[in-house]
Coordinates of N, CA and C in Angstrom, one line a residue:
M1 N 0.9 -1.2 0.0 CA 0.0 0.0 0.0 C 0.9 1.2 0.0
E2 N 0.6 2.2 -0.9 CA 1.4 3.4 -1.0 C 1.0 4.3 0.2
F3 N 2.0 5.2 0.5 CA 1.8 6.1 1.7 C 0.5 6.9 1.6
R4 N 0.3 7.5 0.4 CA -0.9 8.4 0.3 C -2.2 7.6 0.5
E5 N -2.2 6.3 0.0 CA -3.4 5.5 0.2 C -3.6 5.2 1.7
M6 N -2.5 5.0 2.4 CA -2.5 4.7 3.9 C -3.1 5.9 4.6
V7 N -2.6 7.1 4.2 CA -3.1 8.3 4.9 C -4.6 8.5 4.7
L8 N -5.1 8.3 3.4 CA -6.5 8.5 3.1 C -7.3 7.4 3.8
K9 N -6.8 6.2 4.0 CA -7.5 5.1 4.6 C -7.5 5.3 6.1
N10 N -6.7 6.1 6.7 CA -6.6 6.3 8.1 C -7.7 7.3 8.5
R11 N -8.8 6.8 8.9 CA -9.9 7.7 9.3 C -10.2 7.5 10.8
S12 N -11.0 8.3 11.4 CA -11.4 8.1 12.8 C -12.6 7.2 12.8
Y13 N -12.3 5.9 13.0 CA -13.3 4.9 13.0 C -14.0 4.8 14.4
R14 N -15.3 4.6 14.3 CA -16.1 4.6 15.6 C -16.9 3.3 15.6
G15 N -16.6 2.3 14.8 CA -17.3 1.0 14.8 C -16.3 -0.1 14.3
F16 N -16.3 -1.2 15.1 CA -15.3 -2.2 14.8 C -15.9 -3.6 14.8
D17 N -15.3 -4.6 14.2 CA -15.7 -6.0 14.2 C -15.1 -6.6 15.5
E18 N -16.0 -6.8 16.5 CA -15.5 -7.3 17.8 C -14.9 -8.7 17.7
S19 N -15.2 -9.4 16.6 CA -14.7 -10.8 16.5 C -13.2 -10.8 16.1
V20 N -12.6 -9.7 15.7 CA -11.2 -9.6 15.3 C -10.4 -9.0 16.5
A21 N -9.7 -9.9 17.2 CA -8.9 -9.6 18.3 C -7.6 -9.0 17.8
I22 N -7.0 -8.1 18.6 CA -5.7 -7.6 18.4 C -4.7 -8.1 19.5
S23 N -3.6 -8.7 19.0 CA -2.7 -9.3 20.0 C -1.8 -8.3 20.7
K24 N -1.2 -8.7 21.8 CA -0.2 -7.9 22.5 C 0.9 -7.6 21.5
E25 N 1.3 -8.6 20.7 CA 2.5 -8.5 19.8 C 2.2 -7.4 18.8
E26 N 0.9 -7.4 18.3 CA 0.6 -6.3 17.3 C 0.7 -4.9 17.9
L27 N 0.2 -4.8 19.1 CA 0.2 -3.5 19.8 C 1.7 -3.1 20.1
M28 N 2.5 -4.1 20.5 CA 3.9 -3.8 20.8 C 4.6 -3.4 19.5
D29 N 4.2 -3.9 18.3 CA 4.8 -3.5 17.1 C 4.4 -2.0 16.8
L30 N 3.2 -1.6 17.1 CA 2.8 -0.3 16.9 C 3.5 0.7 17.8
V31 N 3.7 0.3 19.1 CA 4.5 1.1 20.0 C 5.9 1.2 19.6
D32 N 6.5 0.1 19.0 CA 7.8 0.2 18.5 C 8.0 1.2 17.4
L33 N 7.0 1.3 16.5 CA 7.0 2.3 15.5 C 7.1 3.7 16.2
A34 N 6.2 3.9 17.2 CA 6.2 5.2 17.9 C 7.5 5.5 18.6
R35 N 8.1 4.4 19.2 CA 9.4 4.6 19.9 C 10.5 5.1 19.0
N36 N 10.3 4.8 17.7 CA 11.4 5.3 16.7 C 11.1 6.5 16.0
T37 N 10.0 7.3 16.4 CA 9.7 8.5 15.8 C 10.5 9.7 16.4
P38 N 10.6 10.8 15.7 CA 11.2 12.0 16.3 C 10.6 12.4 17.6
S39 N 11.3 13.0 18.5 CA 10.8 13.5 19.8 C 11.4 14.9 20.0
A40 N 10.6 15.8 20.5 CA 11.1 17.2 20.8 C 12.2 17.1 21.8
R41 N 13.4 17.8 21.4 CA 14.6 17.7 22.2 C 15.1 16.3 22.5
N42 N 14.5 15.3 21.8 CA 14.8 13.9 22.0 C 14.6 13.4 23.4
L43 N 13.7 14.1 24.1 CA 13.4 13.7 25.5 C 12.8 12.3 25.6
Q44 N 11.9 12.0 24.6 CA 11.2 10.7 24.6 C 10.5 10.5 26.0
P45 N 9.6 11.4 26.3 CA 9.0 11.3 27.6 C 7.7 10.5 27.7
L46 N 7.3 9.8 26.6 CA 6.1 9.1 26.5 C 6.2 7.7 26.9
K47 N 5.2 7.2 27.6 CA 5.1 5.8 28.1 C 3.7 5.3 27.6
Y48 N 3.6 4.0 27.5 CA 2.4 3.4 26.9 C 1.8 2.3 27.7
H49 N 0.5 2.2 27.8 CA -0.1 1.0 28.4 C -1.0 0.3 27.3
L50 N -0.8 -1.0 27.1 CA -1.5 -1.8 26.1 C -2.7 -2.5 26.8
S51 N -3.8 -2.3 26.2 CA -5.0 -3.0 26.6 C -5.6 -3.9 25.5
Y52 N -5.7 -5.2 25.6 CA -6.1 -6.0 24.6 C -7.0 -7.2 25.1
E53 N -7.1 -7.3 26.4 CA -8.1 -8.3 27.0 C -9.4 -7.6 27.1
K54 N -10.4 -8.4 26.7 CA -11.8 -7.8 26.5 C -12.3 -7.1 27.8
E55 N -12.1 -7.7 29.0 CA -12.6 -7.0 30.2 C -12.0 -5.7 30.4
E56 N -10.7 -5.6 30.2 CA -10.0 -4.3 30.4 C -10.4 -3.3 29.4
V57 N -10.5 -3.8 28.1 CA -10.9 -2.9 27.0 C -12.3 -2.3 27.3
E58 N -13.2 -3.1 27.7 CA -14.6 -2.7 28.0 C -14.6 -1.7 29.2
S59 N -13.8 -2.0 30.2 CA -13.7 -1.1 31.3 C -13.2 0.3 30.9
I60 N -12.1 0.3 30.1 CA -11.6 1.6 29.6 C -12.6 2.3 28.8
L61 N -13.3 1.6 27.9 CA -14.3 2.2 27.1 C -15.3 3.0 27.9
A62 N -15.7 2.6 29.1 CA -16.6 3.3 29.9 C -16.2 4.7 30.3
Y63 N -14.9 4.9 30.2 CA -14.3 6.2 30.6 C -14.2 7.2 29.4
T64 N -14.7 6.8 28.3 CA -14.5 7.6 27.0 C -15.8 8.2 26.6
R65 N -15.7 9.3 25.8 CA -16.8 9.9 25.1 C -16.5 10.0 23.6
W66 N -17.4 9.5 22.8 CA -17.1 9.4 21.4 C -18.1 10.3 20.6
A67 N -17.6 10.7 19.4 CA -18.4 11.4 18.4 C -19.2 12.6 19.0
G68 N -18.5 13.6 19.5 CA -19.2 14.7 20.1 C -20.2 15.4 19.1
A69 N -19.9 15.3 17.8 CA -20.8 16.0 16.9 C -22.1 15.1 16.6
L70 N -22.1 13.9 17.1 CA -23.2 13.0 16.9 C -23.7 12.3 18.2
P71 N -24.0 13.1 19.2 CA -24.3 12.6 20.5 C -25.5 11.6 20.6
A72 N -26.5 11.8 19.7 CA -27.7 11.0 19.7 C -27.4 9.5 19.3
L73 N -26.3 9.3 18.6 CA -26.0 8.0 18.1 C -25.3 7.1 19.2
H74 N -24.8 7.6 20.3 CA -24.2 6.8 21.3 C -23.1 5.8 20.8
L75 N -22.1 6.4 20.1 CA -21.1 5.6 19.5 C -20.0 5.3 20.5
P76 N -19.3 4.1 20.4 CA -19.6 3.1 19.4 C -20.8 2.3 19.8
K77 N -21.5 1.8 18.8 CA -22.7 1.0 19.0 C -22.3 -0.3 19.7
D78 N -23.3 -0.9 20.4 CA -23.1 -2.2 21.0 C -22.8 -3.2 19.9
G79 N -21.8 -4.1 20.1 CA -21.4 -5.0 19.1 C -20.3 -4.5 18.2
Q80 N -20.0 -3.2 18.3 CA -19.0 -2.6 17.5 C -17.9 -1.8 18.3
H81 N -17.6 -2.4 19.4 CA -16.6 -1.8 20.3 C -15.2 -2.1 19.8
P82 N -14.2 -1.2 20.2 CA -12.8 -1.5 19.8 C -12.4 -2.8 20.5
T83 N -11.3 -3.4 20.0 CA -10.8 -4.6 20.6 C -9.5 -4.4 21.3
A84 N -9.0 -3.1 21.3 CA -7.7 -2.8 22.0 C -7.7 -1.3 22.2
F85 N -6.9 -0.9 23.1 CA -6.5 0.5 23.4 C -5.0 0.6 23.6
I86 N -4.5 1.7 23.2 CA -3.1 2.1 23.6 C -3.3 3.4 24.3
L87 N -2.9 3.5 25.6 CA -2.9 4.7 26.4 C -1.5 5.4 26.3
I88 N -1.5 6.6 25.9 CA -0.2 7.4 25.8 C -0.2 8.3 27.0
C89 N 0.9 8.2 27.8 CA 1.1 9.0 29.0 C 2.4 9.8 28.9
N90 N 2.4 10.9 29.5 CA 3.6 11.7 29.7 C 4.3 11.3 31.0
D91 N 5.6 11.0 31.0 CA 6.3 10.8 32.2 C 6.8 12.1 32.8
G92 N 6.2 12.5 33.9 CA 6.6 13.8 34.5 C 8.0 13.8 35.0
Q93 N 8.6 12.7 35.2 CA 10.0 12.7 35.6 C 11.0 13.0 34.4
L94 N 10.4 12.9 33.2 CA 11.2 13.2 32.0 C 10.8 14.6 31.4
A95 N 9.6 14.9 31.5 CA 9.1 16.2 31.0 C 8.0 16.7 32.0
A96 N 8.4 17.6 32.9 CA 7.5 18.0 34.0 C 6.2 18.6 33.5
D97 N 6.2 19.3 32.3 CA 5.0 19.9 31.8 C 4.5 19.1 30.6
P98 N 3.4 18.4 30.8 CA 2.8 17.6 29.7 C 2.7 18.3 28.4
K99 N 2.5 19.7 28.4 CA 2.4 20.4 27.2 C 3.6 20.3 26.3
A100 N 4.8 20.1 27.0 CA 6.0 20.0 26.3 C 6.1 18.8 25.4
S101 N 5.3 17.8 25.7 CA 5.3 16.5 25.0 C 4.1 16.4 24.0
S102 N 3.3 17.5 23.9 CA 2.1 17.4 23.1 C 2.3 17.2 21.6
K103 N 3.4 17.7 21.1 CA 3.8 17.4 19.7 C 4.2 16.0 19.5
D104 N 4.9 15.4 20.5 CA 5.3 14.0 20.5 C 4.1 13.1 20.5
V105 N 3.1 13.5 21.3 CA 1.8 12.7 21.4 C 1.2 12.6 20.0
G106 N 1.1 13.7 19.3 CA 0.5 13.7 17.9 C 1.3 12.9 17.0
I107 N 2.6 13.0 17.0 CA 3.5 12.3 16.1 C 3.3 10.8 16.3
V108 N 3.4 10.3 17.6 CA 3.3 8.9 17.8 C 1.9 8.3 17.6
A109 N 0.9 9.1 17.9 CA -0.5 8.6 17.6 C -0.7 8.4 16.1
Q110 N -0.3 9.4 15.3 CA -0.5 9.3 13.9 C 0.3 8.1 13.3
T111 N 1.5 8.0 13.8 CA 2.4 6.9 13.4 C 1.8 5.5 13.7
M112 N 1.3 5.4 14.9 CA 0.6 4.1 15.3 C -0.6 3.8 14.5
L113 N -1.4 4.9 14.2 CA -2.6 4.6 13.4 C -2.3 4.3 12.0
L114 N -1.2 4.9 11.4 CA -0.8 4.5 10.1 C -0.3 3.0 10.1
G115 N 0.4 2.6 11.1 CA 0.9 1.3 11.3 C -0.3 0.3 11.4
A116 N -1.4 0.8 12.0 CA -2.6 -0.1 12.1 C -3.2 -0.3 10.8
V117 N -3.3 0.8 10.0 CA -3.8 0.7 8.6 C -3.0 -0.3 7.8
E118 N -1.7 -0.3 7.9 CA -0.9 -1.3 7.2 C -1.2 -2.7 7.6
K119 N -1.7 -2.9 8.8 CA -2.1 -4.2 9.3 C -3.5 -4.6 9.0
G120 N -4.2 -3.7 8.3 CA -5.6 -4.0 8.0 C -6.6 -3.6 9.1
L121 N -6.1 -2.8 10.1 CA -6.8 -2.3 11.2 C -7.1 -0.9 11.1
G122 N -7.8 -0.3 12.0 CA -8.1 1.1 12.1 C -8.3 1.6 13.5
G123 N -8.4 2.8 13.7 CA -8.6 3.3 15.0 C -9.0 4.8 15.1
I124 N -8.9 5.3 16.3 CA -9.3 6.7 16.5 C -8.6 7.2 17.7
M125 N -8.2 8.5 17.6 CA -7.5 9.2 18.7 C -8.7 9.7 19.6
I126 N -8.6 9.4 20.9 CA -9.6 9.9 21.8 C -9.0 10.8 22.9
G127 N -9.3 12.0 22.8 CA -8.9 13.0 23.8 C -10.0 13.2 24.9
A128 N -11.2 12.8 24.5 CA -12.3 13.0 25.4 C -12.5 11.8 26.3
F129 N -11.7 11.7 27.4 CA -11.8 10.6 28.3 C -11.5 11.0 29.7
D130 N -12.0 10.3 30.7 CA -11.7 10.6 32.1 C -10.3 10.2 32.4
Q131 N -9.4 11.1 32.3 CA -8.0 10.8 32.5 C -7.7 10.2 33.9
E132 N -8.3 10.9 34.9 CA -8.0 10.4 36.3 C -8.7 9.1 36.5
G133 N -9.9 8.9 35.9 CA -10.6 7.6 36.1 C -9.8 6.4 35.5
V134 N -9.2 6.7 34.3 CA -8.4 5.7 33.6 C -7.1 5.4 34.4
K135 N -6.5 6.5 34.9 CA -5.3 6.4 35.7 C -5.6 5.5 36.9
E136 N -6.7 5.8 37.6 CA -7.0 5.0 38.8 C -7.3 3.6 38.5
Y137 N -8.1 3.4 37.5 CA -8.5 2.0 37.1 C -7.3 1.1 36.7
L138 N -6.3 1.7 36.0 CA -5.2 1.0 35.5 C -4.0 1.0 36.6
K139 N -4.2 1.7 37.7 CA -3.2 1.8 38.7 C -1.9 2.3 38.1
I140 N -2.0 3.4 37.4 CA -0.9 4.0 36.7 C -0.1 4.8 37.8
P141 N 1.3 4.7 37.8 CA 2.1 5.4 38.7 C 1.9 6.9 38.6
A142 N 2.1 7.6 39.8 CA 1.9 9.0 39.9 C 2.6 9.9 38.9
N143 N 3.8 9.5 38.5 CA 4.6 10.3 37.5 C 4.1 10.2 36.1
L144 N 3.2 9.3 35.8 CA 2.6 9.2 34.4 C 1.3 9.8 34.3
Q145 N 1.1 10.7 33.4 CA -0.2 11.4 33.2 C -0.7 11.1 31.9
P146 N -1.9 10.4 31.8 CA -2.6 10.1 30.6 C -2.8 11.3 29.7
Q147 N -2.5 11.2 28.4 CA -2.6 12.3 27.4 C -3.6 12.0 26.3
L148 N -3.6 10.7 25.8 CA -4.4 10.4 24.7 C -4.6 8.9 24.7
L149 N -5.8 8.5 24.3 CA -6.2 7.1 24.1 C -6.3 6.8 22.6
I150 N -5.7 5.7 22.1 CA -5.9 5.2 20.8 C -6.8 4.0 20.9
A151 N -8.0 4.0 20.3 CA -8.9 2.8 20.2 C -8.6 2.2 18.9
L152 N -8.5 0.8 18.9 CA -8.1 0.1 17.7 C -9.0 -1.1 17.5
G153 N -9.2 -1.5 16.2 CA -9.9 -2.7 15.9 C -10.0 -2.8 14.4
K154 N -10.8 -3.8 13.9 CA -11.0 -4.0 12.5 C -12.2 -3.1 12.2
P155 N -12.1 -2.0 11.4 CA -13.2 -1.1 11.1 C -14.3 -1.8 10.3
V156 N -15.6 -1.4 10.7 CA -16.8 -1.9 10.0 C -17.5 -0.7 9.3
E157 N -17.0 0.4 9.5 CA -17.7 1.6 9.0 C -17.2 2.0 7.6
E158 N -18.1 2.7 6.9 CA -17.8 3.3 5.6 C -17.7 4.8 5.8
I159 N -16.5 5.3 5.5 CA -16.2 6.7 5.7 C -15.8 7.4 4.4
H160 N -16.4 8.6 4.1 CA -16.0 9.3 2.9 C -15.6 10.7 3.3
L161 N -14.5 11.2 2.6 CA -14.1 12.6 2.7 C -14.9 13.3 1.7
V162 N -15.4 14.5 2.1 CA -16.2 15.4 1.2 C -15.7 16.8 1.3
D163 N -16.0 17.6 0.3 CA -15.6 19.0 0.3 C -16.4 19.7 1.3
M164 N -15.8 20.6 2.1 CA -16.5 21.4 3.1 C -17.3 22.5 2.3
K165 N -18.5 22.6 2.8 CA -19.4 23.7 2.2 C -19.9 24.6 3.3
D166 N -19.9 25.9 3.0 CA -20.4 26.9 3.8 C -19.8 26.9 5.2
G167 N -18.5 26.5 5.3 CA -17.8 26.5 6.6 C -18.2 25.4 7.6
R168 N -19.1 24.5 7.1 CA -19.6 23.4 8.0 C -18.5 22.3 8.1
Y169 N -17.9 22.2 9.2 CA -16.8 21.2 9.4 C -17.2 20.0 10.2
N170 N -18.4 20.0 10.8 CA -18.8 18.8 11.6 C -19.0 17.6 10.7
Y171 N -18.5 16.5 11.1 CA -18.8 15.2 10.4 C -20.3 14.9 10.6
Y172 N -20.8 14.0 9.7 CA -22.2 13.6 9.8 C -22.4 12.3 9.2
R173 N -23.6 11.7 9.4 CA -23.9 10.4 8.9 C -25.2 10.5 8.1
D174 N -25.3 9.7 7.1 CA -26.6 9.6 6.4 C -27.5 8.5 7.0
D175 N -28.7 8.3 6.4 CA -29.6 7.3 7.0 C -29.1 5.9 7.0
A176 N -28.2 5.6 6.0 CA -27.6 4.3 5.9 C -26.4 4.1 6.9
G177 N -26.0 5.2 7.6 CA -24.9 5.1 8.6 C -23.6 5.4 8.0
V178 N -23.5 5.8 6.7 CA -22.3 6.2 6.1 C -21.8 7.5 6.7
H179 N -20.5 7.5 7.1 CA -19.9 8.6 7.8 C -19.2 9.6 6.8
Y180 N -19.5 10.9 6.9 CA -18.9 11.9 6.0 C -18.1 12.9 6.8
V181 N -16.9 13.1 6.3 CA -16.0 14.0 6.9 C -15.6 15.2 6.0
P182 N -16.2 16.4 6.2 CA -15.8 17.6 5.4 C -14.4 18.0 5.5
K183 N -13.8 18.3 4.4 CA -12.4 18.8 4.4 C -12.3 20.1 3.7
R184 N -11.5 21.0 4.2 CA -11.3 22.3 3.5 C -10.5 22.1 2.2
S185 N -10.8 22.9 1.3 CA -10.1 22.8 -0.1 C -8.6 23.3 0.1
M186 N -7.9 22.9 -0.9 CA -6.5 23.3 -1.0 C -6.4 24.9 -1.1
E187 N -7.3 25.5 -1.8 CA -7.3 26.9 -2.0 C -7.6 27.6 -0.6
E188 N -8.4 27.0 0.2 CA -8.7 27.6 1.5 C -7.5 27.5 2.5
I189 N -6.7 26.4 2.4 CA -5.7 26.3 3.4 C -4.3 26.9 3.0
L190 N -4.2 27.2 1.7 CA -2.9 27.8 1.3 C -3.0 29.3 1.3
F191 N -2.0 30.0 1.8 CA -2.1 31.5 1.9 C -0.8 32.0 1.4

């Protein structure tokens, strides 16, 4: 698969085939990709927790909020939950201010999601989650502060990119459940 195709296939999926498990080894491979990405000042302050056992994945899911633009849909739907999570944390002993590692978080998250696409998987970055609740549930050490969750699985959704019209940027779904993501034009983003 060419890089452009991988980027275009990497969407924010909110529905997964629960019968497709993701192994610890697959998650470790994604974190290994992240481990080898650039890091601001080369501090490498990020640490990761891998969740792939159904009970733990379901427990973490309860701390998340999905699809803020589509609250009536209560996503992900029953039977379409992710089958794994990667929690990205900032290690306060390496970078006291988590804002200092925010660029690293974006770099590693995108890298892992592209790695997931290469494996025939998909996922979504989740910033809307109860960080303290997840930290307490997973018994994360005090020096690690949760920054972002990556939900992963085998996508079951159909997602289309469409041109943004009239400045409307919210994603939406049609009656068949097809998900549409408006994108700004090249003319609009170049100055």
